Amino acid sequence: MALVVQKYGGSSVSDAESIKRVAKRIAEAKRAGNDVVVVVSAMGDTTDELIDLAQQVSPLPPQREMDILLTAGERISMSLLAMAITNLGVRAKSFTGQQAGLITDAVHGKARIVDVVPHRIRETIEKGQVAIVAGFQGVTESTNDVTTLGRGGSDTTAVALAAGLDADVCEIYTDVDGVFTADPRIVPSARKIDRITYEEMLEMAASGAKVLALRCVEYGRRYGVPIHVRSSFSGKEGTFVSADAYTAQDPAPTPGTRSADIPEETAMEAPIISGVAHDRSEAKITVVGVPDVPGTAARIFEVVAGSGVNIDMIVQNVSAARTGLTDISFSLPEGDGPAAMAALSALQAEVGFDSLQFDDQIGKLSLVGAGMKSHPGVSAKLFGALRDAGINIEMISTSEIRISVVTREDSLDDAVRAVHTAFELDAAEGEAVVYAGTGR
Ligand code: ASP
Ligand code: MG
């Protein structure tokens, strides 16, 4: 008998019919002899709609109230799901994040889980019942206030509960068949990835892949929770995320095995490239005409950091010999643009730069793969593919297993398709299925 944590995303529970369909799946898992804990997201685009509503009544809603509002979305779906499961003759009970023992820090809107004390969930399992937990929320111990974990946070709830309950697997059910080599909404020929390591998945999620929330992957890696990303609309096996990309079907060779005895399939090196991720949510600030003397970059980025803004890529040009001036560009989340621009404007007199430019029409493409560490020519091939597609590169940054480039936002989709093809990631046949969801 296994303990399974299943998480269902908003598009899997978007209306009464889908809730009944998901309830059936859960009842089947329970009847098959498993202990089942379910984490559920808000129905469809509920969270976005609640945010829209809040903005209609106040330009700057208090964050505490915002969190109470948003947690309502998950409470609707959790109770409806518990009703639907009970109706199938399987006992189920729903719990808010607070009731489930998800303790967070006090940062409204992006709280971090500091502890998981799932007493009531354990009790429920022991009674042979299915526990349904509202995703993406918790409670701050100091004030007893309700918090949310940030967009997409139900994935993190699921993995945290799986770790806290020592579950055998955390299944993330979504509207596609797993993690793909690119977003199937942009690249229909994208291929499903069978296995991927936490490291690669972290880079994909950090680079904009929305299929799993970044913090869920971080959490999974820290506690070694095996994650299985799959569709709630099909019975297909999805993508396994784990430390070594081995699975039960394809296990790691036992230590001491001679390499000649390892089946060829398993002995093959991991593919060089796992996939292409993209991100439209960033903007770029350029500080024009910065005096090229020691300390200016330090001042600029001290001030940006002081305004609470997390930056991504940085590019500094060689200074023009004649003027001794240079330009510094960096990318940041679009929403942090106003704060960073205001902070930098206040610095203009002190540092003596010419002007500031803000550009929110950028897109970022990232190529991720553990194999690129040991393979020359990956960057050259990437840049060549963009050249052939007539796409200009504005910024470049790399890590050991990732290369990212910034392009114009309106050429990003073409860039993703061109790079996906250049690295021979396209499926031999068939199109990736997107079962539901508005992609919002
Ligand atoms: N409902 C929240 C959101 O849309 C949390 C989640 O779906 O994971 O971001
Ligand atoms: Mg969602």
Coordinates of C-alpha atoms and ligand atoms in Angstrom, one line a residue:
M1 CA 0.0 0.0 0.0
A2 CA 1.4 3.4 -1.0
L3 CA 0.8 6.9 0.3
V4 CA 0.1 9.1 -2.7
V5 CA -0.2 12.9 -2.7
Q6 CA -2.1 14.0 -5.8
K7 CA -2.3 17.7 -6.8
Y8 CA -4.9 18.9 -9.3
G9 CA -4.4 22.2 -11.1
G10 CA -7.2 24.8 -11.8
S11 CA -7.8 23.6 -15.4
S12 CA -8.4 20.0 -14.1
V13 CA -11.3 21.3 -11.9
S14 CA -12.7 24.1 -13.9
D15 CA -16.4 23.2 -13.6
A16 CA -18.7 20.7 -12.0
E17 CA -18.2 18.1 -14.7
S18 CA -14.4 18.2 -14.3
I19 CA -14.7 18.0 -10.5
K20 CA -16.7 14.8 -10.9
R21 CA -14.2 13.4 -13.3
V22 CA -11.3 14.1 -10.9
A23 CA -13.3 12.7 -8.0
K24 CA -13.6 9.5 -9.9
R25 CA -9.8 9.3 -10.4
I26 CA -9.3 9.9 -6.7
A27 CA -11.9 7.3 -5.7
E28 CA -10.2 4.8 -8.0
A29 CA -6.8 5.4 -6.5
K30 CA -8.3 5.0 -3.0
R31 CA -10.2 1.8 -4.0
A32 CA -6.9 0.4 -5.5
G33 CA -5.7 0.3 -1.9
N34 CA -3.7 3.5 -1.6
D35 CA -3.8 6.2 1.1
V36 CA -4.6 9.3 -0.8
V37 CA -4.1 13.0 0.1
V38 CA -5.2 15.5 -2.5
V39 CA -4.1 19.1 -3.0
V40 CA -6.4 21.2 -5.2
S41 CA -6.1 24.6 -6.9
A42 CA -8.8 27.1 -7.5
M43 CA -11.3 26.3 -10.3
G44 CA -10.2 27.5 -13.7
D45 CA -9.1 31.1 -13.8
T46 CA -10.7 31.9 -10.4
T47 CA -7.5 33.4 -8.9
D48 CA -7.1 35.8 -11.8
E49 CA -10.7 36.8 -11.6
L50 CA -10.4 37.5 -7.9
I51 CA -7.4 39.6 -8.5
D52 CA -9.3 41.5 -11.2
L53 CA -12.2 42.1 -8.8
A54 CA -9.9 43.4 -6.1
Q55 CA -8.4 45.9 -8.5
Q56 CA -11.8 47.2 -9.4
V57 CA -12.5 48.1 -5.7
S58 CA -9.0 49.4 -4.8
P59 CA -5.9 50.4 -6.8
L60 CA -3.7 49.1 -4.0
P61 CA -5.5 46.4 -1.9
P62 CA -4.0 45.6 1.5
Q63 CA -1.9 42.5 1.1
R64 CA -3.5 40.8 4.1
E65 CA -7.0 41.2 2.6
M66 CA -5.7 40.1 -0.8
D67 CA -4.5 36.8 0.7
I68 CA -7.8 36.2 2.5
L69 CA -9.6 36.8 -0.8
L70 CA -7.4 34.5 -2.9
T71 CA -7.5 31.6 -0.4
A72 CA -11.3 31.6 -1.0
G73 CA -10.7 30.2 -4.5
E74 CA -9.1 27.0 -3.2
R75 CA -11.7 26.6 -0.5
I76 CA -14.4 26.5 -3.1
S77 CA -12.7 23.7 -5.0
M78 CA -11.7 21.7 -2.0
S79 CA -15.2 21.5 -0.5
L80 CA -16.8 20.7 -3.9
L81 CA -14.3 17.9 -4.5
A82 CA -14.8 16.4 -1.1
M83 CA -18.6 16.4 -1.8
A84 CA -18.1 14.8 -5.2
I85 CA -15.9 12.0 -3.8
T86 CA -18.2 11.3 -0.9
N87 CA -21.0 11.0 -3.4
L88 CA -19.0 8.1 -5.0
G89 CA -19.1 6.3 -1.7
V90 CA -15.6 7.1 -0.6
R91 CA -15.2 9.1 2.5
A92 CA -13.4 12.4 2.1
K93 CA -12.8 15.6 4.1
S94 CA -11.5 18.9 3.1
F95 CA -9.0 21.2 5.0
T96 CA -7.7 24.7 4.6
G97 CA -4.0 25.2 4.6
Q98 CA -4.2 26.3 8.2
Q99 CA -6.1 23.2 9.2
A100 CA -3.7 21.0 7.3
G101 CA -0.8 22.5 9.3
L102 CA 1.0 24.5 6.7
I103 CA 2.9 27.1 8.7
T104 CA 4.5 29.9 6.8
D105 CA 6.4 33.1 7.4
A106 CA 4.5 36.4 7.4
V107 CA 5.2 37.6 3.8
H108 CA 1.8 38.1 2.3
G109 CA 1.5 37.1 -1.4
K110 CA 4.7 35.1 -1.4
A111 CA 5.0 33.4 2.0
R112 CA 7.5 30.6 2.5
I113 CA 6.6 27.4 4.2
V114 CA 8.5 27.1 7.5
D115 CA 7.0 24.0 8.9
V116 CA 4.4 21.3 8.0
V117 CA 2.5 19.7 11.0
P118 CA -0.1 17.6 9.3
H119 CA -1.7 16.0 12.4
R120 CA -5.3 16.2 11.1
I121 CA -4.2 14.9 7.7
R122 CA -2.6 11.9 9.3
E123 CA -5.7 11.2 11.4
T124 CA -7.9 11.4 8.3
I125 CA -5.7 8.9 6.5
E126 CA -5.7 6.6 9.5
K127 CA -9.5 6.6 9.5
G128 CA -9.3 5.4 5.9
Q129 CA -10.6 8.7 4.5
V130 CA -9.3 10.8 1.7
A131 CA -7.9 14.2 2.8
I132 CA -8.4 17.2 0.5
V133 CA -6.2 20.2 1.1
A134 CA -6.6 23.7 -0.2
G135 CA -3.4 24.5 -2.2
F136 CA -1.3 27.6 -2.1
Q137 CA -2.1 28.8 1.4
G138 CA -0.9 28.6 5.0
V139 CA -1.0 30.4 8.3
T140 CA 1.6 32.6 10.1
E141 CA 2.1 31.4 13.6
S142 CA 2.9 34.8 15.1
T143 CA -0.3 36.6 14.0
N144 CA -2.6 33.6 13.0
D145 CA -3.1 35.5 9.7
V146 CA -3.8 33.5 6.5
T147 CA -1.0 33.7 3.8
T148 CA -0.6 32.6 0.2
L149 CA 2.5 31.1 -1.3
G150 CA 2.5 33.0 -4.6
R151 CA 1.1 32.2 -8.0
G152 CA 1.3 28.5 -8.8
G153 CA 1.9 27.7 -5.2
S154 CA -0.4 24.7 -5.0
D155 CA 2.5 22.6 -6.5
T156 CA 4.6 23.7 -3.5
T157 CA 1.8 22.8 -1.0
A158 CA 1.6 19.3 -2.6
V159 CA 5.4 18.6 -2.4
A160 CA 5.6 20.0 1.1
L161 CA 2.8 17.8 2.3
A162 CA 4.4 14.8 0.5
A163 CA 7.6 15.5 2.4
G164 CA 5.8 16.1 5.7
L165 CA 3.9 12.9 5.3
D166 CA 6.8 10.9 3.9
A167 CA 4.6 10.0 0.9
D168 CA 5.9 7.5 -1.7
V169 CA 5.2 9.9 -4.6
C170 CA 3.8 13.4 -5.3
E171 CA 1.7 13.3 -8.5
I172 CA 1.1 16.7 -10.1
Y173 CA -2.0 16.5 -12.4
T174 CA -2.2 19.1 -15.1
D175 CA -3.7 19.8 -18.6
V176 CA -0.7 18.3 -20.6
D177 CA 0.9 14.9 -20.5
G178 CA 4.0 15.9 -18.6
V179 CA 7.0 18.2 -18.9
F180 CA 7.7 18.9 -22.6
T181 CA 10.8 19.9 -24.5
A182 CA 9.0 23.3 -25.0
D183 CA 5.6 24.7 -24.2
P184 CA 3.2 22.7 -26.4
R185 CA 1.0 25.8 -26.8
I186 CA 3.9 27.3 -28.8
V187 CA 5.6 24.2 -30.2
P188 CA 3.0 21.5 -31.1
S189 CA 5.8 19.2 -32.1
A190 CA 7.3 19.3 -28.6
R191 CA 8.2 15.9 -27.1
K192 CA 7.2 14.7 -23.6
I193 CA 10.3 14.2 -21.4
D194 CA 10.1 10.9 -19.6
R195 CA 12.7 11.7 -16.9
I196 CA 14.4 14.8 -15.8
T197 CA 16.6 15.7 -12.8
Y198 CA 15.7 18.3 -10.2
E199 CA 18.6 20.5 -11.4
E200 CA 17.3 20.6 -15.0
M201 CA 13.7 21.1 -13.9
L202 CA 14.9 23.9 -11.6
E203 CA 16.5 25.7 -14.5
M204 CA 13.4 25.1 -16.7
A205 CA 11.1 26.4 -14.0
A206 CA 13.3 29.4 -13.2
S207 CA 13.4 30.2 -16.9
G208 CA 9.7 30.4 -17.3
A209 CA 8.4 26.9 -17.8
K210 CA 5.1 27.0 -16.0
V211 CA 4.3 23.3 -15.8
L212 CA 5.9 23.2 -12.3
A213 CA 6.4 26.0 -9.8
L214 CA 10.0 26.8 -9.1
R215 CA 9.7 26.5 -5.3
C216 CA 8.0 23.1 -5.6
V217 CA 11.0 21.8 -7.4
E218 CA 13.4 23.4 -4.9
Y219 CA 11.4 21.8 -2.1
G220 CA 11.3 18.4 -3.9
R221 CA 15.0 18.4 -4.3
R222 CA 15.8 19.4 -0.7
Y223 CA 13.6 16.6 0.7
G224 CA 14.1 14.1 -2.1
V225 CA 10.4 13.9 -3.0
P226 CA 9.8 12.0 -6.3
I227 CA 7.5 14.1 -8.4
H228 CA 5.4 12.7 -11.3
V229 CA 3.9 15.3 -13.6
R230 CA 1.0 13.9 -15.6
S231 CA -2.3 14.7 -17.2
S232 CA -5.6 14.4 -15.3
F233 CA -7.3 14.0 -18.7
S234 CA -5.4 10.8 -19.8
G235 CA -4.1 7.6 -18.2
K236 CA -0.7 8.1 -19.7
E237 CA 2.5 8.0 -17.7
G238 CA 4.0 11.5 -17.4
T239 CA 7.4 12.9 -16.5
F240 CA 9.4 11.7 -13.4
V241 CA 11.4 14.4 -11.7
S242 CA 14.0 13.0 -9.3
A243 CA 17.7 13.3 -8.3
D244 CA 19.2 11.0 -10.9
A245 CA 16.6 10.7 -13.7
Y246 CA 16.2 6.9 -13.0
T247 CA 12.8 5.4 -12.4
A248 CA 11.3 2.2 -11.1
Q249 CA 10.9 1.0 -14.7
D250 CA 14.5 2.0 -15.5
P251 CA 16.4 1.8 -12.3
A252 CA 20.0 2.9 -11.7
P253 CA 22.6 0.1 -12.0
T254 CA 23.5 -1.4 -8.7
P255 CA 26.9 -0.2 -7.5
G256 CA 29.7 -2.3 -8.7
T257 CA 28.0 -3.4 -11.9
R258 CA 30.5 -3.5 -14.8
S259 CA 29.6 -1.1 -17.5
A260 CA 29.5 -3.9 -20.1
D261 CA 26.7 -5.4 -18.1
I262 CA 24.5 -2.3 -18.2
P263 CA 21.8 -2.5 -21.0
E264 CA 22.7 -0.1 -23.8
E265 CA 19.6 2.0 -23.3
T266 CA 20.4 2.8 -19.6
A267 CA 24.1 3.2 -20.3
M268 CA 23.5 5.9 -22.8
E269 CA 24.4 9.4 -21.6
A270 CA 21.7 11.7 -20.7
P271 CA 20.5 13.8 -23.8
I272 CA 22.5 17.0 -24.1
I273 CA 19.5 19.2 -24.1
S274 CA 16.4 18.7 -22.0
G275 CA 14.3 21.6 -23.4
V276 CA 13.7 25.2 -24.4
A277 CA 11.9 27.4 -21.9
H278 CA 10.6 30.9 -22.5
D279 CA 9.5 33.9 -20.4
R280 CA 7.6 37.0 -21.4
S281 CA 7.3 38.4 -17.9
E282 CA 10.6 40.3 -17.8
A283 CA 11.6 43.9 -18.7
K284 CA 14.9 45.5 -19.3
I285 CA 16.4 48.7 -17.9
T286 CA 19.3 50.4 -19.5
V287 CA 21.4 53.0 -17.7
V288 CA 22.9 55.1 -20.4
G289 CA 26.2 57.0 -20.2
V290 CA 27.6 55.6 -17.0
P291 CA 31.1 56.9 -16.0
D292 CA 33.4 54.0 -16.3
V293 CA 35.1 54.3 -12.9
P294 CA 35.3 51.9 -9.9
G295 CA 32.2 51.7 -7.8
T296 CA 29.4 52.8 -10.2
A297 CA 28.1 49.3 -10.8
A298 CA 28.1 48.7 -7.1
R299 CA 26.1 51.8 -6.5
I300 CA 23.6 51.1 -9.2
F301 CA 22.9 47.6 -8.1
E302 CA 22.9 48.5 -4.3
V303 CA 20.1 50.9 -5.1
V304 CA 18.2 48.5 -7.2
A305 CA 18.5 45.8 -4.5
G306 CA 17.5 48.3 -1.9
S307 CA 14.2 48.8 -3.7
G308 CA 13.5 45.1 -3.2
V309 CA 14.0 44.2 -6.8
N310 CA 15.5 40.9 -7.9
I311 CA 17.4 41.3 -11.1
D312 CA 18.2 38.6 -13.6
M313 CA 20.7 39.3 -16.5
I314 CA 23.3 42.1 -16.6
V315 CA 25.2 43.4 -19.6
Q316 CA 27.9 46.1 -19.5
N317 CA 29.4 47.4 -22.7
V318 CA 33.1 48.3 -23.2
S319 CA 33.3 52.1 -22.5
A320 CA 33.9 54.3 -25.5
A321 CA 37.6 55.4 -25.3
R322 CA 36.6 59.0 -26.3
T323 CA 34.0 59.6 -23.6
G324 CA 34.9 57.1 -20.9
L325 CA 31.2 56.3 -20.7
T326 CA 29.5 53.0 -20.8
D327 CA 25.9 51.5 -20.8
I328 CA 24.7 49.0 -18.3
S329 CA 21.5 47.0 -19.0
F330 CA 19.8 44.5 -16.8
S331 CA 16.6 42.5 -16.9
L332 CA 14.0 42.2 -14.0
P333 CA 10.4 41.2 -13.5
E334 CA 8.2 43.6 -15.4
G335 CA 6.1 44.4 -12.3
D336 CA 9.2 45.6 -10.5
G337 CA 10.0 48.1 -13.2
P338 CA 8.5 51.2 -11.6
A339 CA 10.2 50.6 -8.3
A340 CA 13.6 50.1 -9.9
M341 CA 13.2 53.1 -12.2
A342 CA 12.2 55.4 -9.3
A343 CA 15.2 54.2 -7.2
L344 CA 17.6 54.8 -10.1
S345 CA 16.3 58.2 -11.0
A346 CA 17.1 59.3 -7.5
L347 CA 20.7 58.1 -8.1
Q348 CA 21.3 60.1 -11.3
A349 CA 22.9 63.1 -9.8
E350 CA 25.2 61.1 -7.6
V351 CA 26.5 58.6 -10.2
G352 CA 26.2 61.1 -13.1
F353 CA 24.8 58.9 -15.8
D354 CA 23.0 60.4 -18.9
S355 CA 19.5 58.7 -18.8
L356 CA 17.4 55.7 -18.1
Q357 CA 15.5 53.5 -20.6
F358 CA 12.7 51.1 -19.7
D359 CA 11.7 48.4 -22.1
D360 CA 9.0 45.8 -21.3
Q361 CA 8.8 44.4 -24.8
I362 CA 11.5 41.7 -24.3
G363 CA 11.3 38.0 -24.3
K364 CA 13.7 35.5 -22.8
L365 CA 14.6 32.1 -24.3
S366 CA 16.5 29.5 -22.3
L367 CA 18.1 26.3 -23.5
V368 CA 18.5 23.8 -20.6
G369 CA 20.4 20.6 -20.4
A370 CA 22.9 18.9 -18.1
G371 CA 24.9 17.5 -21.0
M372 CA 25.9 21.0 -22.3
K373 CA 28.6 21.1 -19.6
S374 CA 30.7 18.6 -21.5
H375 CA 29.7 19.4 -25.1
P376 CA 31.3 22.2 -27.1
G377 CA 29.3 24.1 -29.7
V378 CA 26.0 24.4 -27.9
S379 CA 26.1 28.2 -27.8
A380 CA 27.3 28.5 -31.4
K381 CA 24.4 26.3 -32.6
L382 CA 21.9 28.3 -30.6
F383 CA 23.1 31.6 -32.0
G384 CA 23.2 30.1 -35.5
A385 CA 19.6 29.0 -35.2
L386 CA 18.5 32.5 -34.2
R387 CA 20.6 34.1 -37.0
D388 CA 19.0 31.8 -39.6
A389 CA 15.5 32.8 -38.3
G390 CA 16.6 36.5 -38.5
I391 CA 16.2 37.1 -34.8
N392 CA 18.5 39.6 -33.0
I393 CA 20.0 38.8 -29.6
E394 CA 20.0 41.6 -27.1
M395 CA 21.4 40.0 -24.0
I396 CA 23.1 36.6 -23.2
S397 CA 23.7 34.8 -19.9
T398 CA 24.8 31.3 -19.1
S399 CA 25.0 28.9 -16.2
E400 CA 26.6 25.5 -16.2
I401 CA 23.5 23.8 -17.7
R402 CA 21.6 26.8 -19.3
I403 CA 22.1 29.4 -22.0
S404 CA 19.6 32.3 -22.0
V405 CA 19.1 35.0 -24.6
V406 CA 16.9 38.1 -24.6
T407 CA 15.0 38.9 -27.9
R408 CA 12.1 41.2 -28.9
E409 CA 9.0 39.8 -27.3
D410 CA 7.2 39.5 -30.6
S411 CA 9.8 37.2 -32.1
L412 CA 10.0 35.0 -29.0
D413 CA 7.7 32.3 -30.3
D414 CA 9.6 32.1 -33.6
A415 CA 12.8 31.9 -31.6
V416 CA 11.6 29.0 -29.5
R417 CA 10.5 27.1 -32.5
A418 CA 13.7 27.7 -34.4
V419 CA 15.9 26.6 -31.5
H420 CA 13.7 23.6 -30.7
T421 CA 14.1 22.4 -34.3
A422 CA 17.8 23.2 -34.5
F423 CA 18.5 20.9 -31.5
E424 CA 16.4 18.1 -33.0
L425 CA 13.9 18.1 -30.2
D426 CA 10.8 17.9 -32.5
A427 CA 8.8 14.7 -32.1
A428 CA 9.0 12.3 -35.0
E429 CA 5.2 12.2 -35.3
G430 CA 2.1 13.4 -33.6
E431 CA 1.3 16.7 -31.9
A432 CA 1.5 17.4 -28.2
V433 CA -2.0 17.5 -26.7
V434 CA -3.2 20.5 -24.6
Y435 CA -6.3 19.1 -22.9
A436 CA -7.7 22.2 -21.3
G437 CA -6.8 25.5 -19.7
T438 CA -6.8 29.0 -21.1
G439 CA -3.0 29.4 -20.6
R440 CA -3.7 32.5 -18.6
Ligands
ASP1 N1 -4.7 29.3 -7.6 C1 -3.4 29.7 -7.5 C2 -2.9 30.3 -8.8 O1 -3.6 30.3 -9.7 C3 -2.5 28.7 -7.0 C4 -2.3 27.5 -8.0 O2 -3.0 27.3 -8.9 O3 -1.3 26.8 -7.8 O4 -1.8 30.8 -8.8
MG2 MG -3.2 28.0 -11.2

